[in-house]
Amino acid sequence: MELKISNITKKYGDKIAVDNVNVTLENGVCALLGANGSGKTTLMRMIAGVLGNTKGSISLDGRNIEILDSAYRNVLGYLPQNFGCYKDFKVKDFLLYMCALKGLDGKFAKKRCEEMLLKVGLENVSNKKIGALSGGMKQRLGIAQALLNDPTILILDEPTAGLDPKERIRFRNLICELSKDRIIIYATHIVSDISYIADRVLLMKAGRIVADGSTEELLNIVKGKVWSVDIMRNELESYQNKYSVGAISDSKIKDVNVRIVSDVKPDEKAIEALPDLDDVYLYYFGEVAEVENSN
Amino acid sequence: MKTVIKYELIKIFNSRLASVVLLIAFVISVGVSGFNAIQYKTGEKGYYKINDMNGNQFPDVFVSAENIDTLVSQLNEFESREEIYETDAGIVNTYVGITFKGKYDIDKSALLRAVSNGEITNAEYHKALSDYQSAPCIKKEYLADYFELYYPVSCYSSISNNIESTLQWLIEDDLGNLYETSKLAKVIREEQALNKGVVFTYDYGWSLGEEMLSYLVPLYLIVVVFGLCNMFSGEYSLGTDSLVKSTFRGRKKFVLMKYSTAIIYCFICSVAIIVICYLPSLVLLGFSGYNVGTVYTNIEMLLLKFVSLLIGGISISTVVMFFSSLFNKLIYVLFASVITAVIPYILLYIPNLDFTSQIILHLLPFNLSFDSYWLFDNYISIDIIEIFCFIPAVVFNVISSVTVYFMTVKSFSKHRIMN
């Protein structure tokens, strides 16, 4: 299966939200990484078919998704950003309603709902009203609804927002399990979410794809550009003004140890460090990515 | 589709705003309807104090061209009997209010003329009116018998006089337009009905139910507007619009399902308001009733009211849903819906409106919920059983609903996802 995004552009008046994006996606997890306002959500909405594009086209196996229409939506699972749901509905009723909207009815729908509740660990709250669920539970419900129709294209926009570290790990495992035979597009600005599960990472900045490759390929880009240096605390400000400074930690030698991403060696005493995806993010965005403690 | 509609209805009834409005509307309508029926029953209100009839049930009286003369002579004979009249003013007031044409009727206009011509003084005029108030009326024990004769004769003569004057007018003013053709057909039917015979009875269950309904139609429309105003704006504010747009059913079917839900909701509300208005009256005052006219029976009239409510409600609901698909904020939806619905009603009061404009205004949302479209100057109500009279309203509504549906699909599709 191949999802081809060709010259996709979205404008809101004069503002360009997505600028001439060209990507071809295949089975596996494709992470869309970018800062807030980089155009990730707009691109996801266009892929999900809920937002029209100004220019370009999206095709599934060579056929335009606008022509495929309901046939495309039939293989689609979508979890929007800030997933909203009906607070007065019971959990199982919401899933049954979504089943009906996805064209699943009767016993099969009930069976799918039970399976999905089990999969996301909500089987014990199926009779609870959604309004009474915690933020993490709601998010898991959102994931469950996206999976109801066993989609071959799964679009997840900030799916781990509101999940605690334990739920986050559980969610990552679920994504790994699902990614074998489907396209999963996963938008986030949290690097740790995708470090271990993404087969491919797209870095998005100001509506454009600025980097595209596997985790290893992206790490190679910043190889030899990541430095570790021990400095005095009063020097920190001047380093931050001059370089892209990442992690700051305690140092045994001096006051602090800083991690710097720079094309040139920042200091004689600086030693080259092994890069990670945070450094890639820092390299492209010049700012520290949001880091979530997953342990 | 059934499951989606079921859950869409649950959404409406789960909505706090709709629930509060529904509850208030229910309490008001049951209260008003029940209270009025009790008042009629106990004789606190209405032209006739039913309790004063000593429990007498007026019999059904069949009147036709064949027996009208006999009935008229029996009435004249009855009215000429002195013993039937009550002379004690103190007692009279227990069942006055009966201003039907009787022996002691007063010609107020003649009195006024007399005052203006200086034939009597103002004081004499007021004394005459005061005397009239205490004028003898029919004694309680004769009341039922009197009505049995008076009412059919009175109705028969009123209808036949109306037929005569209408025919006279049609002959003098021979324009041959739709209005006149319909009017002529109606007159012919009335004449035929009178010749065949009409049954008159005196129970007020049906007519009170009808009266209650005319008072409570605005409440029904409020329930429709408040129930449906959140249909799309609720999806926007909850952020569920992007979710539903991405599902297999898609936008067009989703909007279609919302419309189907609105129709079912209007149907439920129409049935509920009919039951609330008619049931207390019929239970307390009885199911038998005089023929509404020479053309309609009570059941036909009820059907007419129900269809008016349903089509009017659906017509309003399409407008409300369209505005709901346009705006995120409920207050805008409510404001725009109420303005759009009420303006045609206000326009009806413009003086000297031509006939075509009046018909069009009667077909517009809100006005359609009142039965004024069908009963409007009798122009189309030739026979409500004939499907013909429903066609203009149904066709008009289908065309406007389909147009508004596509506008709603467009508006819902183009609406910018906010979250």
XYZ file of C-alpha atoms in Angstrom:
714
model
C 0.000 0.000 0.000
C 1.250 3.455 -0.891
C -0.069 6.825 0.192
C 1.322 9.537 -2.028
C 1.173 13.194 -1.055
C 1.981 15.371 -4.050
C 2.646 19.107 -3.920
C 0.166 19.591 -1.104
C -0.322 23.220 -0.105
C -2.799 24.781 2.279
C -3.285 28.526 2.568
C -5.438 30.465 5.009
C -5.698 33.823 3.302
C -2.096 34.949 2.854
C -0.759 32.569 5.479
C 0.748 29.336 4.164
C 0.132 26.537 6.685
C 1.471 23.699 4.541
C 3.849 24.500 1.729
C 4.280 22.162 -1.217
C 4.762 18.912 0.675
C 5.773 15.818 -1.307
C 5.929 12.511 0.542
C 5.199 8.893 -0.253
C 4.273 6.739 2.717
C 4.363 2.966 2.982
C 3.510 0.440 5.703
C 5.110 1.241 9.028
C 5.161 4.105 11.496
C 5.880 7.498 10.020
C 6.451 10.149 12.650
C 5.728 13.749 11.858
C 7.827 15.803 14.202
C 7.636 19.537 14.497
C 7.093 22.429 16.826
C 3.610 23.787 17.550
C 2.373 25.737 14.543
C 4.673 23.961 12.099
C 1.725 22.676 10.035
C 1.577 19.084 11.309
C -2.103 19.141 12.237
C -3.106 20.852 8.984
C -1.246 18.196 7.002
C -2.819 15.412 9.083
C -6.285 16.854 8.525
C -5.716 16.955 4.788
C -4.533 13.350 4.824
C -7.593 12.415 6.900
C -9.774 14.116 4.287
C -11.428 16.481 6.756
C -9.749 19.576 5.325
C -9.530 20.580 1.700
C -6.186 21.519 0.180
C -5.401 24.667 -1.765
C -3.110 22.856 -4.185
C -1.839 19.347 -4.860
C -3.315 15.896 -4.346
C -3.247 12.840 -2.115
C -3.598 9.389 -3.625
C -3.852 5.884 -2.257
C -2.322 3.252 -4.510
C -2.497 5.679 -7.416
C -6.118 6.759 -6.894
C -7.029 10.229 -5.666
C -8.624 10.080 -2.223
C -11.292 12.578 -3.266
C -12.412 10.128 -5.932
C -12.126 7.177 -3.569
C -14.271 9.163 -1.116
C -16.027 6.723 1.264
C -13.817 3.835 0.130
C -10.820 5.814 1.414
C -12.542 6.732 4.668
C -13.442 3.071 5.106
C -9.751 2.170 5.533
C -8.985 5.219 7.624
C -8.672 5.564 11.387
C -8.245 9.079 12.715
C -7.526 10.428 16.141
C -7.693 14.230 15.942
C -5.695 16.579 18.097
C -7.635 17.491 21.270
C -9.938 14.552 20.736
C -13.461 15.676 21.650
C -16.307 13.385 22.563
C -19.827 13.429 23.965
C -19.563 13.706 27.750
C -23.038 12.365 28.414
C -22.500 9.209 26.384
C -21.430 5.996 28.049
C -18.087 4.655 26.813
C -19.652 1.684 25.010
C -22.413 3.849 23.519
C -19.837 6.235 22.099
C -17.992 3.345 20.476
C -21.240 1.882 19.113
C -22.106 5.305 17.687
C -18.680 5.553 16.063
C -19.119 2.011 14.737
C -22.368 3.065 13.091
C -20.641 6.104 11.545
C -17.911 3.793 10.283
C -20.490 1.512 8.685
C -20.243 -1.284 11.260
C -23.510 -2.535 12.661
C -25.114 -5.233 14.755
C -23.234 -7.992 16.526
C -20.000 -7.309 14.698
C -19.994 -3.732 15.994
C -20.551 -4.894 19.571
C -17.757 -7.441 19.223
C -15.362 -4.832 17.835
C -16.203 -2.445 20.673
C -15.447 -5.111 23.278
C -12.183 -6.003 21.552
C -11.052 -2.394 21.361
C -11.997 -1.669 24.969
C -9.892 -4.633 25.986
C -7.043 -3.508 23.776
C -6.866 -0.047 25.351
C -7.662 -1.275 28.855
C -11.044 0.386 29.254
C -13.151 -2.756 29.597
C -13.956 -1.971 33.232
C -15.361 1.477 32.491
C -17.521 0.596 29.490
C -20.686 1.632 31.347
C -19.230 4.853 32.704
C -20.092 8.209 31.213
C -17.254 9.759 29.224
C -17.462 12.908 31.352
C -16.357 10.856 34.353
C -13.185 9.533 32.673
C -9.685 10.891 33.297
C -7.795 12.679 30.506
C -5.687 9.591 29.829
C -8.733 7.342 29.660
C -10.403 9.706 27.183
C -7.309 9.608 25.020
C -7.334 5.803 25.117
C -10.986 5.909 24.117
C -9.948 8.085 21.176
C -7.413 5.484 20.149
C -10.032 2.743 20.509
C -12.458 4.565 18.212
C -9.732 5.065 15.621
C -9.082 1.331 15.547
C -12.723 0.195 15.367
C -12.767 -0.374 11.615
C -9.334 -2.067 11.641
C -7.897 0.732 9.481
C -5.013 0.243 7.083
C -4.193 3.943 7.396
C -4.049 5.196 10.949
C -3.641 8.911 11.553
C -2.770 9.892 15.098
C -2.449 13.563 15.900
C -0.714 14.082 19.252
C -2.077 10.755 20.541
C -0.115 10.680 23.799
C -1.279 14.078 25.029
C -2.609 13.599 28.539
C -1.255 10.083 28.981
C 0.875 9.270 32.012
C 4.305 7.591 31.479
C 2.891 4.090 32.034
C 0.071 4.671 29.530
C 2.581 6.180 27.110
C 4.677 3.006 27.114
C 1.578 0.884 26.725
C 0.506 3.039 23.806
C 3.899 2.763 22.103
C 3.718 -1.028 22.374
C 0.261 -0.969 20.858
C 1.507 1.124 17.929
C 4.421 -1.281 17.375
C 1.979 -4.177 17.332
C -0.292 -2.433 14.831
C 2.377 -1.102 12.508
C 3.167 -4.356 10.712
C 0.604 -4.201 7.959
C -0.621 -0.640 7.892
C 0.476 2.943 7.444
C 0.596 4.795 10.728
C 1.112 8.545 10.603
C 1.976 9.849 14.003
C 2.235 13.595 14.606
C 3.922 14.798 17.741
C 6.294 17.358 19.157
C 7.469 14.926 21.830
C 10.674 13.284 20.579
C 10.678 10.456 23.105
C 7.314 9.244 21.776
C 8.765 8.261 18.457
C 12.412 7.466 19.196
C 11.865 3.721 19.390
C 8.872 3.104 17.196
C 9.224 5.285 14.090
C 10.402 3.615 10.908
C 10.580 6.996 9.315
C 10.692 10.526 10.676
C 9.525 13.643 8.865
C 10.646 16.895 10.374
C 8.264 19.715 9.621
C 9.040 23.405 9.957
C 6.992 26.378 8.761
C 4.789 24.149 6.640
C 7.663 22.376 4.891
C 9.316 18.986 5.318
C 12.882 19.907 6.237
C 14.187 16.408 6.881
C 12.991 12.967 5.919
C 14.547 9.630 6.770
C 14.865 6.773 9.214
C 16.006 7.541 12.771
C 19.535 6.368 11.863
C 19.660 8.552 8.746
C 18.629 11.589 10.733
C 21.108 10.822 13.460
C 23.822 10.611 10.794
C 23.005 14.167 9.738
C 24.010 15.484 13.168
C 26.850 13.036 13.695
C 29.989 15.044 14.605
C 27.867 18.076 15.449
C 26.877 17.171 18.996
C 29.223 18.233 21.799
C 29.423 17.845 25.508
C 31.248 20.445 27.563
C 31.669 21.279 31.256
C 31.353 24.978 32.000
C 30.923 27.375 34.909
C 27.337 28.400 35.638
C 28.096 32.069 34.827
C 29.215 31.056 31.320
C 25.906 29.365 30.527
C 24.177 32.488 29.207
C 26.924 33.296 26.688
C 26.884 29.646 25.459
C 23.120 29.782 25.069
C 23.426 32.984 23.045
C 26.086 31.518 20.761
C 24.960 27.881 20.317
C 21.956 25.608 20.318
C 22.140 24.299 23.855
C 20.308 21.081 24.668
C 20.395 19.155 27.893
C 21.958 20.860 30.916
C 23.058 18.607 33.773
C 25.237 18.653 36.867
C 28.980 18.313 36.293
C 31.569 16.673 38.503
C 34.362 18.821 37.078
C 32.746 22.228 36.876
C 29.311 23.661 37.694
C 27.307 22.278 34.773
C 27.565 20.015 31.761
C 25.877 21.264 28.603
C 25.028 19.473 25.396
C 25.545 21.649 22.335
C 24.560 21.092 18.704
C 26.923 23.007 16.467
C 28.732 22.597 13.157
C 31.917 23.839 14.843
C 33.520 22.635 18.050
C 32.320 25.167 20.667
C 35.237 24.823 23.030
C 38.671 23.234 23.125
C 37.603 21.011 25.989
C 34.346 19.980 24.294
C 34.089 16.314 23.448
C 31.988 14.793 20.692
C 28.810 13.073 21.946
C 26.591 10.401 20.479
C 23.586 12.126 18.869
C 19.953 11.332 19.609
C 16.692 12.547 18.100
C 16.562 15.481 20.517
C 19.759 16.733 18.947
C 18.259 16.360 15.471
C 15.257 18.377 16.618
C 17.577 20.981 18.139
C 19.668 21.088 14.994
C 16.681 21.901 12.800
C 14.565 23.955 15.121
C 17.218 25.709 17.204
C 15.202 25.046 20.320
C 14.874 22.281 22.847
C 12.294 19.649 22.027
C 9.696 18.846 24.642
C 11.095 15.947 26.576
C 8.796 13.619 28.442
C 10.129 11.240 31.022
C 9.098 7.838 29.782
C 10.633 5.834 32.603
C -28.302 4.538 9.928
C -30.854 3.557 12.594
C -28.118 3.391 15.239
C -26.780 6.822 14.300
C -30.276 8.332 14.424
C -30.882 6.677 17.805
C -27.723 8.221 19.227
C -28.443 11.589 17.603
C -31.793 11.605 19.404
C -30.020 10.693 22.642
C -27.687 13.660 22.054
C -30.695 15.995 21.767
C -32.357 14.694 24.911
C -29.029 14.657 26.777
C -28.433 18.314 25.986
C -28.945 20.367 29.137
C -30.485 23.298 27.268
C -32.947 21.118 25.371
C -33.840 19.133 28.496
C -34.606 22.288 30.478
C -36.700 23.763 27.642
C -38.511 20.445 27.141
C -39.264 20.170 30.840
C -40.534 23.753 31.064
C -42.603 23.318 27.901
C -44.042 20.065 29.229
C -45.014 21.577 32.586
C -46.539 24.674 30.955
C -48.457 22.784 28.295
C -49.778 20.089 30.643
C -50.632 22.775 33.208
C -52.404 25.085 30.773
C -54.225 22.304 28.986
C -55.277 20.468 32.134
C -56.241 23.653 33.961
C -58.391 24.849 31.052
C -60.126 21.510 30.694
C -60.886 21.471 34.440
C -62.179 25.038 34.245
C -64.544 24.083 31.447
C -65.605 20.993 33.291
C -66.370 22.853 36.509
C -67.962 25.709 34.664
C -65.430 28.357 35.627
C -64.813 29.215 32.025
C -66.543 29.025 28.706
C -69.868 29.874 27.280
C -71.709 27.041 28.912
C -71.507 25.869 32.447
C -71.551 22.183 31.899
C -72.187 21.482 35.586
C -75.345 23.516 35.341
C -76.770 21.138 32.806
C -77.619 18.732 35.649
C -75.379 16.188 34.032
C -77.451 16.230 30.860
C -75.623 15.138 27.789
C -76.872 16.899 24.721
C -77.964 14.353 22.156
C -76.547 14.351 18.660
C -78.964 16.152 16.361
C -79.108 15.349 12.720
C -79.982 18.379 10.612
C -80.535 18.415 6.901
C -82.518 20.304 4.299
C -85.239 17.725 4.975
C -85.820 18.392 8.672
C -84.622 21.955 9.170
C -88.097 23.466 8.793
C -89.494 21.114 11.422
C -86.655 22.031 13.790
C -87.184 25.762 13.207
C -90.881 25.532 13.985
C -90.132 23.446 17.101
C -87.644 26.110 18.218
C -90.133 28.906 17.635
C -92.743 27.016 19.581
C -90.249 26.418 22.413
C -89.167 30.046 22.548
C -92.767 31.191 22.746
C -93.299 29.329 26.033
C -93.145 31.825 28.895
C -92.409 29.225 31.583
C -88.931 28.456 30.185
C -87.554 31.895 31.052
C -85.952 32.777 34.335
C -87.057 36.106 35.730
C -85.014 36.200 38.926
C -81.906 38.280 38.136
C -80.048 36.756 41.098
C -80.296 33.286 39.668
C -79.640 34.333 36.099
C -76.000 35.062 36.756
C -75.261 31.474 37.585
C -75.541 30.568 33.942
C -75.463 33.801 31.985
C -72.894 34.456 29.367
C -75.238 32.761 26.946
C -75.684 35.487 24.399
C -77.171 33.345 21.716
C -79.990 34.715 19.718
C -82.999 34.376 21.978
C -86.177 36.147 22.817
C -84.526 38.698 25.084
C -81.624 39.597 22.911
C -80.720 43.235 22.884
C -79.790 45.224 19.799
C -76.864 47.262 21.105
C -76.263 49.015 17.809
C -79.890 50.233 17.775
C -79.390 51.541 21.288
C -76.256 53.380 20.229
C -78.053 54.883 17.285
C -80.791 56.004 19.644
C -78.209 57.693 21.863
C -76.559 59.445 18.930
C -79.929 60.602 17.580
C -80.845 62.003 20.967
C -83.790 59.632 21.291
C -82.499 58.341 24.618
C -79.985 59.729 27.099
C -76.729 58.117 28.109
C -78.200 57.208 31.467
C -81.094 55.492 29.757
C -78.647 53.702 27.470
C -76.670 52.304 30.441
C -79.841 51.362 32.238
C -80.944 49.442 29.164
C -77.630 47.597 29.137
C -77.920 46.907 32.832
C -81.462 45.615 32.363
C -80.162 43.447 29.596
C -77.629 41.884 31.967
C -80.400 40.875 34.286
C -82.791 39.986 31.522
C -84.540 36.670 31.890
C -82.702 33.678 30.531
C -83.647 30.067 30.003
C -84.282 28.203 33.210
C -81.795 25.586 34.165
C -84.161 22.663 33.669
C -85.014 23.811 30.126
C -81.497 24.594 29.079
C -80.637 21.186 27.619
C -83.858 21.006 25.627
C -83.367 24.527 24.406
C -79.864 23.842 23.183
C -80.982 20.722 21.410
C -83.127 22.878 19.184
C -81.352 26.171 19.168
C -77.821 25.093 18.372
C -78.441 23.006 15.217
C -80.864 25.575 13.850
C -78.468 28.401 14.567
C -75.493 26.611 12.958
C -77.508 25.469 9.999
C -78.835 28.951 9.293
C -75.392 30.493 9.776
C -73.833 28.093 7.260
C -76.621 28.416 4.736
C -76.551 32.230 5.040
C -72.820 32.114 4.441
C -73.296 29.934 1.357
C -75.908 32.311 0.031
C -73.802 35.454 0.531
C -70.679 33.803 -0.927
C -72.563 32.658 -4.007
C -73.980 36.139 -4.384
C -70.457 37.614 -4.127
C -69.057 35.106 -6.650
C -71.777 35.979 -9.151
C -71.248 39.733 -8.733
C -67.464 39.580 -8.779
C -66.799 36.968 -11.443
C -62.976 36.966 -11.631
C -62.484 33.223 -12.129
C -59.116 33.082 -10.312
C -57.795 30.256 -8.125
C -59.198 31.821 -5.003
C -62.679 32.114 -6.405
C -62.603 28.660 -7.951
C -61.610 27.161 -4.615
C -64.187 29.204 -2.805
C -66.913 28.032 -5.191
C -65.878 24.400 -4.789
C -65.984 24.805 -1.013
C -69.426 26.415 -1.146
C -70.748 23.637 -3.368
C -69.422 21.029 -0.958
C -70.991 22.819 1.986
C -74.295 22.978 0.208
C -74.127 19.287 -0.606
C -73.243 18.518 3.009
C -76.190 20.538 4.296
C -78.541 18.812 1.886
C -77.258 15.391 2.894
C -77.432 16.336 6.537
C -74.990 17.231 9.319
C -74.804 15.978 12.871
C -74.523 18.622 15.596
C -73.653 17.767 19.176
C -72.538 20.008 21.986
C -69.533 18.523 23.659
C -66.404 20.644 23.855
C -63.617 18.117 24.220
C -62.425 18.462 20.653
C -62.834 22.202 20.316
C -61.071 22.896 23.609
C -58.197 20.639 22.541
C -58.016 22.599 19.325
C -58.082 25.887 21.210
C -55.302 24.725 23.524
C -53.209 23.715 20.542
C -53.546 27.145 18.961
C -52.182 28.661 22.200
C -49.344 26.175 22.502
C -48.036 26.145 18.913
C -45.365 28.796 19.762
C -44.220 26.579 22.638
C -43.900 23.658 20.214
C -41.767 25.807 17.922
C -39.567 26.876 20.838
C -39.035 23.202 21.699
C -38.076 22.473 18.088
C -35.670 25.426 17.910
C -33.985 24.741 21.266
C -33.835 21.007 20.654
C -32.109 21.302 17.313
C -30.008 24.444 17.655
C -27.048 22.418 18.918
C -27.085 19.827 16.145
C -23.955 21.086 14.395
C -22.686 23.850 16.663
C -22.523 21.219 19.419
C -20.184 19.139 17.237
C -18.036 22.214 16.625
C -17.821 23.173 20.276
C -17.044 19.603 21.375
C -14.471 19.221 18.609
C -16.126 16.082 17.261
C -16.733 17.489 13.771
C -13.328 16.405 12.451
C -13.903 12.939 13.866
C -17.271 12.398 12.190
C -16.087 13.898 8.909
C -13.343 11.272 8.679
C -15.703 8.307 9.057
C -17.060 6.050 6.334
C -20.463 7.758 6.250
C -18.925 11.123 5.416
C -20.368 14.614 5.540
C -23.370 14.274 3.234
C -24.694 11.174 4.979
C -23.930 12.618 8.390
C -25.946 15.752 7.581
C -28.685 13.551 6.113
C -28.790 11.532 9.317
C -29.006 14.747 11.326
C -31.940 15.845 9.159
C -33.647 12.475 9.583
C -33.184 12.840 13.337
C -34.710 16.324 13.181
C -37.764 14.954 11.337
C -38.211 12.215 13.944
C -37.744 14.772 16.724
C -40.427 17.012 15.141
C -42.708 13.987 14.823
C -42.248 13.130 18.514
C -42.857 16.746 19.552
C -45.944 17.023 17.317
C -47.456 13.846 18.767
C -46.593 14.985 22.292
C -48.160 18.428 21.927
C -51.286 16.967 20.295
C -51.668 14.446 23.106
C -51.038 17.086 25.785
C -53.582 19.478 24.248
C -56.325 17.030 23.342
C -56.109 14.316 25.958
C -57.134 16.301 29.088
C -59.991 17.965 27.176
C -61.237 14.727 25.705
C -60.949 12.824 28.973
C -62.688 15.522 30.993
C -65.192 16.775 28.451
C -65.879 13.728 26.346
C -64.958 12.402 22.948
C -68.145 13.189 21.087
C -68.230 16.580 19.463
C -70.068 18.719 16.994
C -68.901 18.726 13.439
C -66.368 21.483 13.055
C -67.889 22.589 9.813
C -69.883 20.975 7.178
C -66.689 19.716 5.584
C -64.470 18.461 8.414
C -64.943 15.907 11.111
C -63.052 16.201 14.391
C -60.629 13.459 13.408
C -59.968 15.188 10.083
C -59.393 18.460 11.905
C -56.967 16.735 14.280
C -55.141 15.255 11.325
C -54.928 18.689 9.741
C -53.484 20.151 12.944
C -50.962 17.329 13.222
C -49.797 17.659 9.627
C -49.555 21.449 10.020
C -47.422 21.055 13.121
C -45.209 18.396 11.575
C -44.573 20.181 8.286
C -44.153 23.522 10.064
C -41.766 21.948 12.579
C -39.708 20.317 9.835
C -39.644 23.595 7.956
C -38.333 25.401 11.054
C -35.871 22.629 11.817
C -34.176 22.915 8.413
C -33.599 26.612 9.058
C -32.301 25.985 12.588
C -29.964 23.220 11.391
C -28.578 25.427 8.662
C -27.764 28.183 11.141
C -26.350 25.579 13.497
C -23.971 24.472 10.735
C -22.908 28.089 10.208
C -22.164 29.227 13.732
C -20.133 27.870 16.627
C -21.954 29.936 19.194
C -25.379 28.814 20.243
C -26.616 32.330 20.861
C -26.052 33.233 17.188
C -27.917 30.106 16.078
C -30.861 30.920 18.320
C -30.956 34.569 17.326
C -30.784 33.872 13.571
C -33.352 31.043 13.798
C -35.858 33.050 15.792
C -35.518 36.093 13.536
C -35.913 34.012 10.363
C -38.870 32.158 11.786
C -40.710 35.096 13.260
C -40.298 37.644 10.442
C -42.801 35.933 8.086
C -45.277 35.843 10.969
C -44.884 39.583 11.555
C -45.097 40.304 7.822
C -48.549 38.737 7.747
C -49.810 41.747 9.653
C -48.794 44.206 6.927
C -52.014 45.794 5.728
C -53.186 45.465 2.125
C -50.945 42.515 1.231
C -51.911 40.993 -2.091
C -53.276 37.458 -2.157
C -50.168 35.796 -3.645
C -47.903 37.364 -1.015
C -50.242 36.157 1.677
C -50.140 32.585 0.373
C -46.327 32.669 0.179
C -46.085 34.055 3.706
C -48.395 31.321 4.950
C -46.085 28.738 3.429
C -42.976 30.056 5.190
C -41.556 28.508 8.383
C -43.390 29.236 11.601
C -46.604 30.293 9.829
C -46.890 26.808 8.434
C -47.125 25.341 11.918
C -50.339 27.164 12.493
C -53.135 25.726 10.407
C -53.697 29.144 8.890
C -52.252 27.924 5.604
C -55.063 25.455 5.059
C -57.753 27.437 6.762
C -56.575 30.712 5.321
C -59.767 32.239 4.058
C -60.884 28.716 3.118
C -58.983 29.079 -0.095
C -57.423 25.686 -0.226
C -59.322 23.714 2.390
C -61.736 22.196 -0.056
C -61.531 18.853 1.616
C -58.621 17.990 3.836
C -59.022 14.314 3.099
C -58.085 15.005 -0.475
C -54.338 14.934 -0.760
C -54.529 17.909 -3.077
C -54.646 20.459 -0.323
C -51.373 19.207 1.179
C -49.468 19.281 -2.081
C -48.414 22.977 -2.158
C -47.074 22.871 1.408
C -45.363 19.505 0.944
C -43.839 20.472 -2.407
C -42.724 23.846 -1.088
C -41.177 22.212 1.963
C -39.469 19.424 0.066
C -37.881 21.926 -2.336
C -36.811 24.291 0.431
C -35.589 21.437 2.684
C -33.496 19.882 -0.088
C -32.005 23.287 -0.921
C -31.237 24.001 2.730
C -29.817 20.454 3.094
C -27.232 21.098 0.382
C -26.456 24.503 1.896
C -25.967 22.784 5.256
C -23.686 20.109 3.720
C -21.605 22.858 2.163
C -21.495 24.908 5.325
C -20.634 21.848 7.484
C -17.926 20.726 5.029
C -16.361 24.163 4.778
C -16.582 24.949 8.467
C -13.128 25.500 9.848
C -12.140 22.933 12.441
C -11.397 24.886 15.563
C -9.638 22.538 17.949
